[in-house]
Amino acid sequence: MRPFDYERAEDATGAVAALRRRGTGARYLGGGTNLVDLMKLGVETPDALVDVSRLPLRGIEERPDGGLRIGAAVRNSELAAHRAVRERYPLLSLALLSGASGQLRNLATVGGNLLQRTRCSYFQDVSKPCNKREPGSGCPAIEGEHRNLAIIGHSDSCVATHPSDMAVALVALDAEVEVEGEGGTRTIPLREFHRLPGDEPQRDTVLQPGDLITAVELPLLAFATRSTYRKVRDRAAFSFAVVSVAVAVDVADGVVRDCRLALGGVAHVPWRAARAEEALRGQPATEESSPRLPAPSSSRRDRSATTHSRCRSGGQ
Amino acid sequence: MTATDTLTRAIGTPLARIEGREKVTGEARYAYEYQPENVAYAEPVQAHIARGEIRSVDASETLAQPGVIAVIWNENAPKLADGADAELALFQSRRVAYRGQYVAAVVADTQEAAREGQRLLRIDYVEEPHDVVLRENHPKLYTPEKVNPSFPAHMEKGNVEAALASAAASVDVTYRTPAFHNNAMEPHATVALWQDGDLILYDSNQGAPAHRDAIAGVFDLPPERVRVIAPHVGGGFGSKGTPRPQAILAAMAAQMVERPVKVAVTRQQMFAVTGYRTPTIQRMRLGADAEGRLTAISHEVVEQTSTLKEFAEQTATATRVMYAAPNRLTTHQLARLDVPTPSWMRAPGECPGMFALESAMDELAIACGIDPIELRALNDTQVDPEDGETPFSSRDLVGCLREGAERFGWAERDPTPGVRRDGRWLVGTGVASSTYPAYRRAAQASARAEADGSFVVRVGAADIGTGARTALTQIAGDALGTSVDRVRVEIGDSALPKAGVAGGSMGTASWGTAVVRACEALRAKLDDNAELPAEAEADTSEEIEQQKKRARHGFGAQFAEVRVDSDSGEVRVPRLLGVFAVGRIINPRTARSQFIGGMTMGMGMALHEESVMDAAFGDYVNRDLAQYHVPSHADVQSIEAAWLDEEDDELNPMGSKGIGEIGIVGTAAAIANAVHHATGKRVRELPIRLDRLIECA
């Protein structure tokens, strides 16, 4: 491990200023549950860490519209246990609780969760090429071990998946990300926050260097009280999704009036399945009416399970 | 004081672990926690090619790094003695035998500096094409001279082909198991220091005396100049049964930099340098008459080893023990590939072999229309089925099956597969037999009566988390006729009387025999009114040489209930039950841990564990515990172990059989059989991942 400087920021503005002062080799440190692992592996070699885990961003506040404003430093376990989240957004609470372990959820922050790096084994092994880690070096996952990598939205340079469960629930809920940056504060819809890899897989999000996530805004979605998060995985706990789905349905008189669907573990982004939502609206709320879409022809995954599950879950 | 003839009978009581408090308070010291003064840190550098040669090493950047003391590789490494274990010939050649092999090391004042130095080391290779994928028709397959440790690779009796051709019912199927990695909780670690030409190693291993001898050989030292100390070990599962390169590196680096040196193997490195279970391809053919009596058993195994060293797993040997049949064939073929060297992993041989045999028995039961328990009972034997005459010292497979059936509620089972639904879940149950040999190895021990009325018993045993120290204290207490709180057992040090490794489930039997004999000798002295302190020693070589020829094995029956999600193919295990006939249980508390630990590992083998070979790079890619899945609590709801009272006076003075490994044997087959019962789908390739079941919906 390389020696690095450490400093603790007092507030968001100070953190942004500190990172700018430190230059491109600096990173924000939240819960550290992913960054510190990557430092041990040599994947991340920052020369300075600006600790933002103690910033006054730990509140969960009511919004005038009945939604919630969640501070970026709120711990995953706090958010999952919050009464308003459990009552109004059960899919979010369930998604959080399906991720990692109790110990990790106690450390991991909301902002950090959104910025998790892929768990692709090539990305995590510095002795091998990876376009995300070293642009232009190649992607061995395309021909190699990609069982848990992207089915949709991948490119010739990267087939990584975004590992977060929380983000899948948030993207279904039309959450927005509040960011403090050089030009002040701005808000980015979560649906536009993560990027598909294209030919720049090193960029996971649309954030600019020095940007700091300060909050997640969660609008009210009345029918989210009827929602769930289903995570399919290789073991019952403490593993990443083979595929997951966050779903909320508004059913009246046996008909789907509205719905939200998002998929996890299948793409470089938490995937909002807008076409499947469209196909479901106005349909009778029965198992037979669920859209069964053909497997995408460009699927990287050669195993039938994931595509099959994906079809049953709604598809793109 | 006098030792009396009172039978205190500590054996059979659930004595809590003697060092339990030390362990939970952090007082118990593990190898890496020893901190000699002025210690330096060595960080191994792993090969980035799977086959070829090192052309050159550029250490300039590494040596310029603050804190870095030395870089070691083939050019400057001291010459080691030619030894039996090529894995320990560290830096003796420029050849690279597999990706991840240790090819250099950086020594520094701190671990961080050593790691940074490792990152900066530039190694230039001449790369050669590699061959890392095992397949049944691999052109390099050959029959080894023997399989681990010294069984014939090929055994044949009667005419299998003819018997199969005329069988009323038969099965001819191929099972596959992937590579598995041992993944003990404590990774391998060594602290080495030289004192006046003597070598002292604090090391995490399964047997200090055996490690002392092997390491002394590598450094061409007489064994008495080397001392290996390992009082507490956080698991090994076979991977610490022989020295690993980190121990040689620590000693070599300490010699070169003239300071004590620490080496910790990382979890990632464990997927290359500390052994694993070979993948297997097993063709299984069974033939039976109309009643279900086996007429032919054929088990043909294909497996791999490295180019560095031959390790031939004895995968088909359990098939030589399990069932009677006049016509028999068991074979092993190996391919030497450019892969890491496989080695012992909990029940090497029995574990993958019994997955194949016990799955095939389930398939045969269905083909014959017989209950799988009845099929096994019908083909039970009380003599070694290979020679047809050697009696078993005891064998109660059928008792285990019957007792298990009773406890599990087997009688109500409808054998029809794929018909039990509970919502979206498909439900099924399965059974499999279990077995493991009851070996014993020569050992020495000493017992000493102190003036204060206490006793000290010394034996070069190892407690790798099994509870061996506690069991030996109970054995000594009974043999001395005193209570366990007056006995202190010293283990985990090569300076103690010589004893074998904790392996092959023979630790307690081997060490326990020596402990009993030493205690008996001490009691004889005390009965002769010897002055205190008094001491006696024992060596069991002769006793073990002279034991009668018997087939000595433990047996068991594994039962599993599974639920398979018909949407996703996910498998959950509501119930696992193992019933074992393994002689006398020394300590029910630690025994239960051994059984359910083995069964949990068997469940991991069935459903989760899989080391994935990357054909392009030639390494196992899923090299951490986030990617290599061992079971979590949520995967199983109830896991129970039970045992029969089995008396066997042809084993050892305790009447015990080893129990460290039998728990993993048969579990995977019981689960696979239950999955078939639930879904109608026979999965013959492990692990039973959701994508292998998704079609069943």
mmCIF file of N, CA, C and O in Angstrom, chain A residues 1-3 40-42 45 119-122 124-129 140 144-145 147 230-240 242 287 303-306 308-309 312, chain B residues 48 65 99 112-113 115-116 119 268 424 565 567-568 570 572 607-608 612 614 617 619 621 623-632 634-635 689-692 694-695 697:
data_model
loop_
_atom_site.group_PDB
_atom_site.id
_atom_site.type_symbol
_atom_site.label_atom_id
_atom_site.label_comp_id
_atom_site.label_asym_id
_atom_site.label_seq_id
_atom_site.Cartn_x
_atom_site.Cartn_y
_atom_site.Cartn_z
ATOM 1 N N MET A 1 0.842 -1.202 0.000
ATOM 2 C CA MET A 1 0.000 0.000 0.000
ATOM 3 C C MET A 1 0.875 1.250 0.000
ATOM 4 O O MET A 1 1.865 1.317 0.703
ATOM 5 N N ARG A 2 0.494 2.211 -0.821
ATOM 6 C CA ARG A 2 1.236 3.471 -0.892
ATOM 7 C C ARG A 2 0.911 4.355 0.309
ATOM 8 O O ARG A 2 -0.240 4.424 0.729
ATOM 9 N N PRO A 3 1.861 5.096 0.813
ATOM 10 C CA PRO A 3 1.527 6.074 1.867
ATOM 11 C C PRO A 3 0.575 7.136 1.299
ATOM 12 O O PRO A 3 0.655 7.463 0.115
ATOM 13 N N LYS A 40 -6.214 -1.749 -0.710
ATOM 14 C CA LYS A 40 -5.418 -2.927 -0.324
ATOM 15 C C LYS A 40 -5.044 -3.749 -1.545
ATOM 16 O O LYS A 40 -3.988 -4.372 -1.590
ATOM 17 N N LEU A 41 -5.938 -3.774 -2.531
ATOM 18 C CA LEU A 41 -5.672 -4.550 -3.745
ATOM 19 C C LEU A 41 -4.781 -3.797 -4.728
ATOM 20 O O LEU A 41 -4.377 -4.349 -5.737
ATOM 21 N N GLY A 42 -4.518 -2.530 -4.447
ATOM 22 C CA GLY A 42 -3.715 -1.726 -5.358
ATOM 23 C C GLY A 42 -4.508 -1.187 -6.528
ATOM 24 O O GLY A 42 -3.942 -0.592 -7.453
ATOM 25 N N THR A 45 -4.971 3.915 -5.742
ATOM 26 C CA THR A 45 -3.728 4.324 -5.081
ATOM 27 C C THR A 45 -3.765 5.835 -4.844
ATOM 28 O O THR A 45 -2.973 6.589 -5.402
ATOM 29 N N ARG A 119 -17.707 -5.274 -9.045
ATOM 30 C CA ARG A 119 -16.969 -6.388 -8.439
ATOM 31 C C ARG A 119 -16.411 -7.327 -9.506
ATOM 32 O O ARG A 119 -15.981 -8.433 -9.184
ATOM 33 N N CYS A 120 -16.372 -6.922 -10.751
ATOM 34 C CA CYS A 120 -15.737 -7.724 -11.810
ATOM 35 C C CYS A 120 -14.345 -8.148 -11.337
ATOM 36 O O CYS A 120 -13.557 -7.330 -10.877
ATOM 37 N N SER A 121 -14.032 -9.435 -11.449
ATOM 38 C CA SER A 121 -12.779 -9.925 -10.858
ATOM 39 C C SER A 121 -11.554 -9.369 -11.598
ATOM 40 O O SER A 121 -10.488 -9.246 -11.014
ATOM 41 N N TYR A 122 -11.701 -9.024 -12.863
ATOM 42 C CA TYR A 122 -10.557 -8.476 -13.603
ATOM 43 C C TYR A 122 -10.271 -7.041 -13.170
ATOM 44 O O TYR A 122 -9.125 -6.615 -13.081
ATOM 45 N N GLN A 124 -10.624 -6.022 -10.258
ATOM 46 C CA GLN A 124 -10.016 -6.080 -8.926
ATOM 47 C C GLN A 124 -8.636 -6.728 -8.910
ATOM 48 O O GLN A 124 -8.033 -6.839 -7.848
ATOM 49 N N ASP A 125 -8.146 -7.167 -10.055
ATOM 50 C CA ASP A 125 -6.845 -7.844 -10.106
ATOM 51 C C ASP A 125 -5.890 -7.013 -10.962
ATOM 52 O O ASP A 125 -5.969 -7.019 -12.183
ATOM 53 N N VAL A 126 -4.976 -6.304 -10.304
ATOM 54 C CA VAL A 126 -4.116 -5.374 -11.045
ATOM 55 C C VAL A 126 -3.107 -6.074 -11.942
ATOM 56 O O VAL A 126 -2.421 -5.423 -12.727
ATOM 57 N N SER A 127 -3.013 -7.400 -11.838
ATOM 58 C CA SER A 127 -2.077 -8.087 -12.728
ATOM 59 C C SER A 127 -2.703 -8.368 -14.091
ATOM 60 O O SER A 127 -2.069 -8.960 -14.953
ATOM 61 N N LYS A 128 -3.947 -7.973 -14.259
ATOM 62 C CA LYS A 128 -4.644 -8.257 -15.515
ATOM 63 C C LYS A 128 -5.140 -6.970 -16.164
ATOM 64 O O LYS A 128 -5.340 -5.969 -15.488
ATOM 65 N N PRO A 129 -5.372 -7.010 -17.487
ATOM 66 C CA PRO A 129 -5.909 -5.825 -18.156
ATOM 67 C C PRO A 129 -7.328 -5.530 -17.695
ATOM 68 O O PRO A 129 -8.044 -6.435 -17.262
ATOM 69 N N PRO A 140 -10.685 -8.574 -20.495
ATOM 70 C CA PRO A 140 -10.659 -10.038 -20.520
ATOM 71 C C PRO A 140 -11.982 -10.666 -20.120
ATOM 72 O O PRO A 140 -12.205 -11.852 -20.390
ATOM 73 N N GLY A 144 -13.797 -14.108 -20.810
ATOM 74 C CA GLY A 144 -13.431 -14.829 -19.592
ATOM 75 C C GLY A 144 -14.601 -15.029 -18.658
ATOM 76 O O GLY A 144 -15.722 -15.338 -19.091
ATOM 77 N N GLU A 145 -14.361 -14.869 -17.363
ATOM 78 C CA GLU A 145 -15.385 -15.119 -16.351
ATOM 79 C C GLU A 145 -16.320 -13.910 -16.278
ATOM 80 O O GLU A 145 -15.958 -12.851 -15.767
ATOM 81 N N ARG A 147 -19.895 -14.464 -15.577
ATOM 82 C CA ARG A 147 -21.192 -15.022 -15.197
ATOM 83 C C ARG A 147 -22.086 -13.971 -14.532
ATOM 84 O O ARG A 147 -23.290 -13.975 -14.716
ATOM 85 N N ARG A 230 -36.726 -7.986 -4.899
ATOM 86 C CA ARG A 230 -36.421 -9.418 -4.992
ATOM 87 C C ARG A 230 -35.017 -9.551 -5.545
ATOM 88 O O ARG A 230 -34.727 -9.083 -6.644
ATOM 89 N N LYS A 231 -34.185 -10.204 -4.751
ATOM 90 C CA LYS A 231 -32.790 -10.372 -5.154
ATOM 91 C C LYS A 231 -32.507 -11.855 -5.340
ATOM 92 O O LYS A 231 -32.635 -12.632 -4.407
ATOM 93 N N VAL A 232 -32.133 -12.243 -6.525
ATOM 94 C CA VAL A 232 -31.773 -13.635 -6.819
ATOM 95 C C VAL A 232 -30.251 -13.723 -6.742
ATOM 96 O O VAL A 232 -29.550 -12.921 -7.362
ATOM 97 N N ARG A 233 -29.766 -14.691 -5.963
ATOM 98 C CA ARG A 233 -28.319 -14.747 -5.758
ATOM 99 C C ARG A 233 -27.854 -16.167 -5.499
ATOM 100 O O ARG A 233 -28.647 -17.044 -5.202
ATOM 101 N N ASP A 234 -26.543 -16.349 -5.567
ATOM 102 C CA ASP A 234 -25.973 -17.692 -5.471
ATOM 103 C C ASP A 234 -25.977 -18.250 -4.057
ATOM 104 O O ASP A 234 -25.889 -19.449 -3.872
ATOM 105 N N ARG A 235 -26.019 -17.399 -3.064
ATOM 106 C CA ARG A 235 -26.253 -17.900 -1.709
ATOM 107 C C ARG A 235 -27.201 -16.931 -1.023
ATOM 108 O O ARG A 235 -27.374 -15.791 -1.473
ATOM 109 N N ALA A 236 -27.765 -17.374 0.086
ATOM 110 C CA ALA A 236 -28.922 -16.667 0.637
ATOM 111 C C ALA A 236 -28.585 -15.329 1.283
ATOM 112 O O ALA A 236 -29.475 -14.506 1.502
ATOM 113 N N ALA A 237 -27.346 -15.105 1.627
ATOM 114 C CA ALA A 237 -26.973 -13.836 2.246
ATOM 115 C C ALA A 237 -25.555 -13.480 1.840
ATOM 116 O O ALA A 237 -24.774 -14.341 1.441
ATOM 117 N N PHE A 238 -25.227 -12.193 1.952
ATOM 118 C CA PHE A 238 -23.859 -11.740 1.788
ATOM 119 C C PHE A 238 -23.307 -12.117 0.411
ATOM 120 O O PHE A 238 -22.244 -12.697 0.298
ATOM 121 N N SER A 239 -24.099 -11.833 -0.623
ATOM 122 C CA SER A 239 -23.581 -12.032 -1.976
ATOM 123 C C SER A 239 -24.269 -11.045 -2.907
ATOM 124 O O SER A 239 -25.373 -10.586 -2.631
ATOM 125 N N PHE A 240 -23.592 -10.737 -4.006
ATOM 126 C CA PHE A 240 -24.142 -9.783 -4.959
ATOM 127 C C PHE A 240 -25.237 -10.453 -5.789
ATOM 128 O O PHE A 240 -25.281 -11.672 -5.902
ATOM 129 N N VAL A 242 -27.304 -11.999 -8.719
ATOM 130 C CA VAL A 242 -27.219 -12.518 -10.087
ATOM 131 C C VAL A 242 -28.149 -11.641 -10.932
ATOM 132 O O VAL A 242 -27.806 -11.184 -12.005
ATOM 133 N N GLU A 287 -50.446 -13.047 -13.391
ATOM 134 C CA GLU A 287 -49.112 -13.506 -13.778
ATOM 135 C C GLU A 287 -48.991 -13.596 -15.300
ATOM 136 O O GLU A 287 -47.971 -13.290 -15.877
ATOM 137 N N ARG A 303 -25.360 -18.353 -19.735
ATOM 138 C CA ARG A 303 -26.172 -19.237 -18.900
ATOM 139 C C ARG A 303 -27.629 -18.796 -19.028
ATOM 140 O O ARG A 303 -27.927 -17.614 -19.088
ATOM 141 N N SER A 304 -28.485 -19.764 -19.018
ATOM 142 C CA SER A 304 -29.883 -19.428 -19.264
ATOM 143 C C SER A 304 -30.546 -18.765 -18.072
ATOM 144 O O SER A 304 -31.501 -18.028 -18.206
ATOM 145 N N ALA A 305 -30.007 -19.015 -16.865
ATOM 146 C CA ALA A 305 -30.721 -18.576 -15.662
ATOM 147 C C ALA A 305 -31.016 -17.095 -15.661
ATOM 148 O O ALA A 305 -32.140 -16.667 -15.416
ATOM 149 N N THR A 306 -29.987 -16.329 -15.936
ATOM 150 C CA THR A 306 -30.128 -14.902 -15.739
ATOM 151 C C THR A 306 -31.106 -14.296 -16.737
ATOM 152 O O THR A 306 -31.940 -13.492 -16.378
ATOM 153 N N HIS A 308 -33.443 -15.881 -18.271
ATOM 154 C CA HIS A 308 -34.770 -16.397 -17.970
ATOM 155 C C HIS A 308 -35.410 -15.583 -16.846
ATOM 156 O O HIS A 308 -36.515 -15.087 -16.967
ATOM 157 N N SER A 309 -34.658 -15.425 -15.757
ATOM 158 C CA SER A 309 -35.179 -14.661 -14.631
ATOM 159 C C SER A 309 -35.518 -13.252 -15.069
ATOM 160 O O SER A 309 -36.505 -12.675 -14.657
ATOM 161 N N ARG A 312 -38.764 -13.035 -16.827
ATOM 162 C CA ARG A 312 -39.899 -13.174 -15.919
ATOM 163 C C ARG A 312 -40.060 -11.944 -15.055
ATOM 164 O O ARG A 312 -41.124 -11.682 -14.534
ATOM 165 N N HIS B 48 3.075 -13.782 -13.142
ATOM 166 C CA HIS B 48 1.945 -13.290 -13.933
ATOM 167 C C HIS B 48 1.751 -14.075 -15.215
ATOM 168 O O HIS B 48 0.953 -13.683 -16.062
ATOM 169 N N GLN B 65 12.675 2.323 -2.918
ATOM 170 C CA GLN B 65 11.524 2.611 -2.051
ATOM 171 C C GLN B 65 11.974 2.691 -0.595
ATOM 172 O O GLN B 65 12.675 1.795 -0.121
ATOM 173 N N ARG B 99 0.533 -19.807 -12.850
ATOM 174 C CA ARG B 99 0.291 -18.403 -12.527
ATOM 175 C C ARG B 99 0.040 -18.262 -11.032
ATOM 176 O O ARG B 99 -0.747 -19.007 -10.469
ATOM 177 N N GLU B 112 3.723 -2.513 4.773
ATOM 178 C CA GLU B 112 3.267 -1.586 3.736
ATOM 179 C C GLU B 112 4.385 -1.303 2.725
ATOM 180 O O GLU B 112 4.157 -1.277 1.516
ATOM 181 N N ALA B 113 5.589 -1.094 3.248
ATOM 182 C CA ALA B 113 6.723 -0.821 2.346
ATOM 183 C C ALA B 113 7.015 -2.054 1.493
ATOM 184 O O ALA B 113 7.323 -1.939 0.299
ATOM 185 N N ARG B 115 4.871 -4.269 0.538
ATOM 186 C CA ARG B 115 3.819 -4.373 -0.494
ATOM 187 C C ARG B 115 4.023 -3.365 -1.613
ATOM 188 O O ARG B 115 3.798 -3.671 -2.776
ATOM 189 N N GLU B 116 4.414 -2.163 -1.245
ATOM 190 C CA GLU B 116 4.654 -1.162 -2.273
ATOM 191 C C GLU B 116 5.846 -1.601 -3.130
ATOM 192 O O GLU B 116 5.819 -1.462 -4.356
ATOM 193 N N ARG B 119 4.708 -4.115 -5.562
ATOM 194 C CA ARG B 119 3.962 -3.504 -6.665
ATOM 195 C C ARG B 119 4.917 -2.941 -7.731
ATOM 196 O O ARG B 119 4.598 -2.904 -8.916
ATOM 197 N N GLN B 268 -6.041 -13.849 -1.321
ATOM 198 C CA GLN B 268 -5.923 -13.988 -2.776
ATOM 199 C C GLN B 268 -4.815 -14.985 -3.140
ATOM 200 O O GLN B 268 -4.971 -15.794 -4.050
ATOM 201 N N ARG B 424 -44.235 -21.129 -4.538
ATOM 202 C CA ARG B 424 -43.343 -21.232 -5.694
ATOM 203 C C ARG B 424 -42.191 -22.194 -5.437
ATOM 204 O O ARG B 424 -41.335 -22.397 -6.294
ATOM 205 N N ASP B 565 -36.548 -22.808 -5.598
ATOM 206 C CA ASP B 565 -37.430 -21.756 -6.102
ATOM 207 C C ASP B 565 -37.695 -22.013 -7.582
ATOM 208 O O ASP B 565 -36.762 -22.019 -8.391
ATOM 209 N N ASP B 567 -39.052 -20.229 -9.781
ATOM 210 C CA ASP B 567 -38.800 -19.077 -10.668
ATOM 211 C C ASP B 567 -37.311 -18.892 -10.931
ATOM 212 O O ASP B 567 -36.896 -18.629 -12.057
ATOM 213 N N SER B 568 -36.537 -18.980 -9.879
ATOM 214 C CA SER B 568 -35.138 -18.561 -9.981
ATOM 215 C C SER B 568 -34.152 -19.723 -9.960
ATOM 216 O O SER B 568 -32.991 -19.545 -10.315
ATOM 217 N N GLU B 570 -33.072 -20.990 -7.219
ATOM 218 C CA GLU B 570 -32.328 -20.902 -5.957
ATOM 219 C C GLU B 570 -32.678 -22.094 -5.060
ATOM 220 O O GLU B 570 -33.838 -22.476 -4.965
ATOM 221 N N ARG B 572 -32.557 -23.718 -1.172
ATOM 222 C CA ARG B 572 -32.373 -23.510 0.265
ATOM 223 C C ARG B 572 -32.488 -24.865 0.946
ATOM 224 O O ARG B 572 -33.123 -25.783 0.419
ATOM 225 N N LEU B 607 -23.696 -26.616 -3.196
ATOM 226 C CA LEU B 607 -24.480 -25.485 -3.698
ATOM 227 C C LEU B 607 -23.684 -24.241 -4.060
ATOM 228 O O LEU B 607 -24.155 -23.431 -4.869
ATOM 229 N N HIS B 608 -22.531 -24.023 -3.448
ATOM 230 C CA HIS B 608 -21.918 -22.693 -3.548
ATOM 231 C C HIS B 608 -20.486 -22.663 -4.053
ATOM 232 O O HIS B 608 -20.119 -21.800 -4.831
ATOM 233 N N VAL B 612 -13.061 -20.995 -10.083
ATOM 234 C CA VAL B 612 -13.249 -20.851 -11.526
ATOM 235 C C VAL B 612 -11.903 -20.633 -12.212
ATOM 236 O O VAL B 612 -11.201 -19.652 -11.939
ATOM 237 N N ASP B 614 -9.585 -19.545 -15.128
ATOM 238 C CA ASP B 614 -9.585 -18.652 -16.287
ATOM 239 C C ASP B 614 -8.648 -19.247 -17.328
ATOM 240 O O ASP B 614 -7.426 -19.276 -17.139
ATOM 241 N N PHE B 617 -5.786 -16.826 -18.699
ATOM 242 C CA PHE B 617 -4.678 -16.464 -17.812
ATOM 243 C C PHE B 617 -4.095 -17.677 -17.083
ATOM 244 O O PHE B 617 -2.941 -17.663 -16.685
ATOM 245 N N ASP B 619 -5.363 -18.998 -14.112
ATOM 246 C CA ASP B 619 -5.453 -18.938 -12.644
ATOM 247 C C ASP B 619 -6.910 -19.071 -12.206
ATOM 248 O O ASP B 619 -7.830 -18.989 -13.019
ATOM 249 N N VAL B 621 -9.870 -17.407 -10.721
ATOM 250 C CA VAL B 621 -10.152 -15.964 -10.732
ATOM 251 C C VAL B 621 -10.951 -15.466 -9.536
ATOM 252 O O VAL B 621 -10.799 -14.322 -9.133
ATOM 253 N N ARG B 623 -10.913 -15.200 -6.391
ATOM 254 C CA ARG B 623 -9.961 -15.505 -5.330
ATOM 255 C C ARG B 623 -10.156 -14.689 -4.057
ATOM 256 O O ARG B 623 -9.194 -14.249 -3.443
ATOM 257 N N ASP B 624 -11.388 -14.456 -3.675
ATOM 258 C CA ASP B 624 -11.648 -13.919 -2.335
ATOM 259 C C ASP B 624 -13.010 -14.432 -1.871
ATOM 260 O O ASP B 624 -13.736 -15.084 -2.627
ATOM 261 N N LEU B 625 -13.350 -14.151 -0.623
ATOM 262 C CA LEU B 625 -14.556 -14.765 -0.057
ATOM 263 C C LEU B 625 -15.837 -14.045 -0.491
ATOM 264 O O LEU B 625 -16.932 -14.496 -0.168
ATOM 265 N N ALA B 626 -15.709 -12.937 -1.231
ATOM 266 C CA ALA B 626 -16.891 -12.325 -1.833
ATOM 267 C C ALA B 626 -17.259 -13.059 -3.120
ATOM 268 O O ALA B 626 -18.409 -13.041 -3.546
ATOM 269 N N GLN B 627 -16.250 -13.684 -3.743
ATOM 270 C CA GLN B 627 -16.494 -14.360 -5.016
ATOM 271 C C GLN B 627 -16.499 -15.877 -4.874
ATOM 272 O O GLN B 627 -17.169 -16.562 -5.639
ATOM 273 N N TYR B 628 -15.714 -16.392 -3.939
ATOM 274 C CA TYR B 628 -15.735 -17.828 -3.649
ATOM 275 C C TYR B 628 -16.708 -17.992 -2.492
ATOM 276 O O TYR B 628 -16.413 -17.628 -1.355
ATOM 277 N N HIS B 629 -17.891 -18.511 -2.791
ATOM 278 C CA HIS B 629 -18.963 -18.517 -1.803
ATOM 279 C C HIS B 629 -18.900 -19.737 -0.895
ATOM 280 O O HIS B 629 -19.026 -20.860 -1.362
ATOM 281 N N VAL B 630 -18.735 -19.510 0.393
ATOM 282 C CA VAL B 630 -18.970 -20.569 1.381
ATOM 283 C C VAL B 630 -20.367 -20.306 1.945
ATOM 284 O O VAL B 630 -20.874 -19.203 1.830
ATOM 285 N N PRO B 631 -21.005 -21.321 2.542
ATOM 286 C CA PRO B 631 -22.398 -21.120 2.947
ATOM 287 C C PRO B 631 -22.558 -20.017 4.006
ATOM 288 O O PRO B 631 -21.657 -19.774 4.803
ATOM 289 N N SER B 632 -23.714 -19.384 3.969
ATOM 290 C CA SER B 632 -24.064 -18.433 5.022
ATOM 291 C C SER B 632 -25.140 -19.087 5.897
ATOM 292 O O SER B 632 -25.749 -20.078 5.510
ATOM 293 N N ALA B 634 -28.041 -18.173 6.452
ATOM 294 C CA ALA B 634 -29.372 -18.101 5.851
ATOM 295 C C ALA B 634 -29.628 -19.231 4.855
ATOM 296 O O ALA B 634 -30.762 -19.445 4.438
ATOM 297 N N ASP B 635 -28.583 -19.966 4.471
ATOM 298 C CA ASP B 635 -28.781 -21.039 3.498
ATOM 299 C C ASP B 635 -29.382 -22.292 4.121
ATOM 300 O O ASP B 635 -29.920 -23.136 3.420
ATOM 301 N N ARG B 689 -25.830 -24.760 -9.024
ATOM 302 C CA ARG B 689 -26.137 -23.330 -9.117
ATOM 303 C C ARG B 689 -27.531 -23.142 -9.675
ATOM 304 O O ARG B 689 -28.073 -24.015 -10.354
ATOM 305 N N LEU B 690 -28.076 -21.961 -9.453
ATOM 306 C CA LEU B 690 -29.448 -21.698 -9.910
ATOM 307 C C LEU B 690 -29.596 -21.852 -11.421
ATOM 308 O O LEU B 690 -30.626 -22.308 -11.898
ATOM 309 N N ASP B 691 -28.563 -21.508 -12.173
ATOM 310 C CA ASP B 691 -28.710 -21.615 -13.634
ATOM 311 C C ASP B 691 -28.750 -23.064 -14.095
ATOM 312 O O ASP B 691 -29.183 -23.360 -15.204
ATOM 313 N N ARG B 692 -28.287 -24.002 -13.230
ATOM 314 C CA ARG B 692 -28.359 -25.422 -13.603
ATOM 315 C C ARG B 692 -29.737 -25.999 -13.283
ATOM 316 O O ARG B 692 -30.007 -27.146 -13.592
ATOM 317 N N ILE B 694 -32.708 -23.837 -13.526
ATOM 318 C CA ILE B 694 -33.750 -22.899 -13.937
ATOM 319 C C ILE B 694 -34.768 -23.531 -14.870
ATOM 320 O O ILE B 694 -35.930 -23.173 -14.873
ATOM 321 N N GLU B 695 -34.333 -24.551 -15.599
ATOM 322 C CA GLU B 695 -35.249 -25.184 -16.559
ATOM 323 C C GLU B 695 -36.380 -25.944 -15.874
ATOM 324 O O GLU B 695 -37.322 -26.352 -16.513
ATOM 325 N N ALA B 697 -38.640 -25.077 -13.809
ATOM 326 C CA ALA B 697 -39.858 -24.357 -13.418
ATOM 327 C C ALA B 697 -41.090 -24.864 -14.156
ATOM 328 O O ALA B 697 -40.997 -25.300 -15.281
#
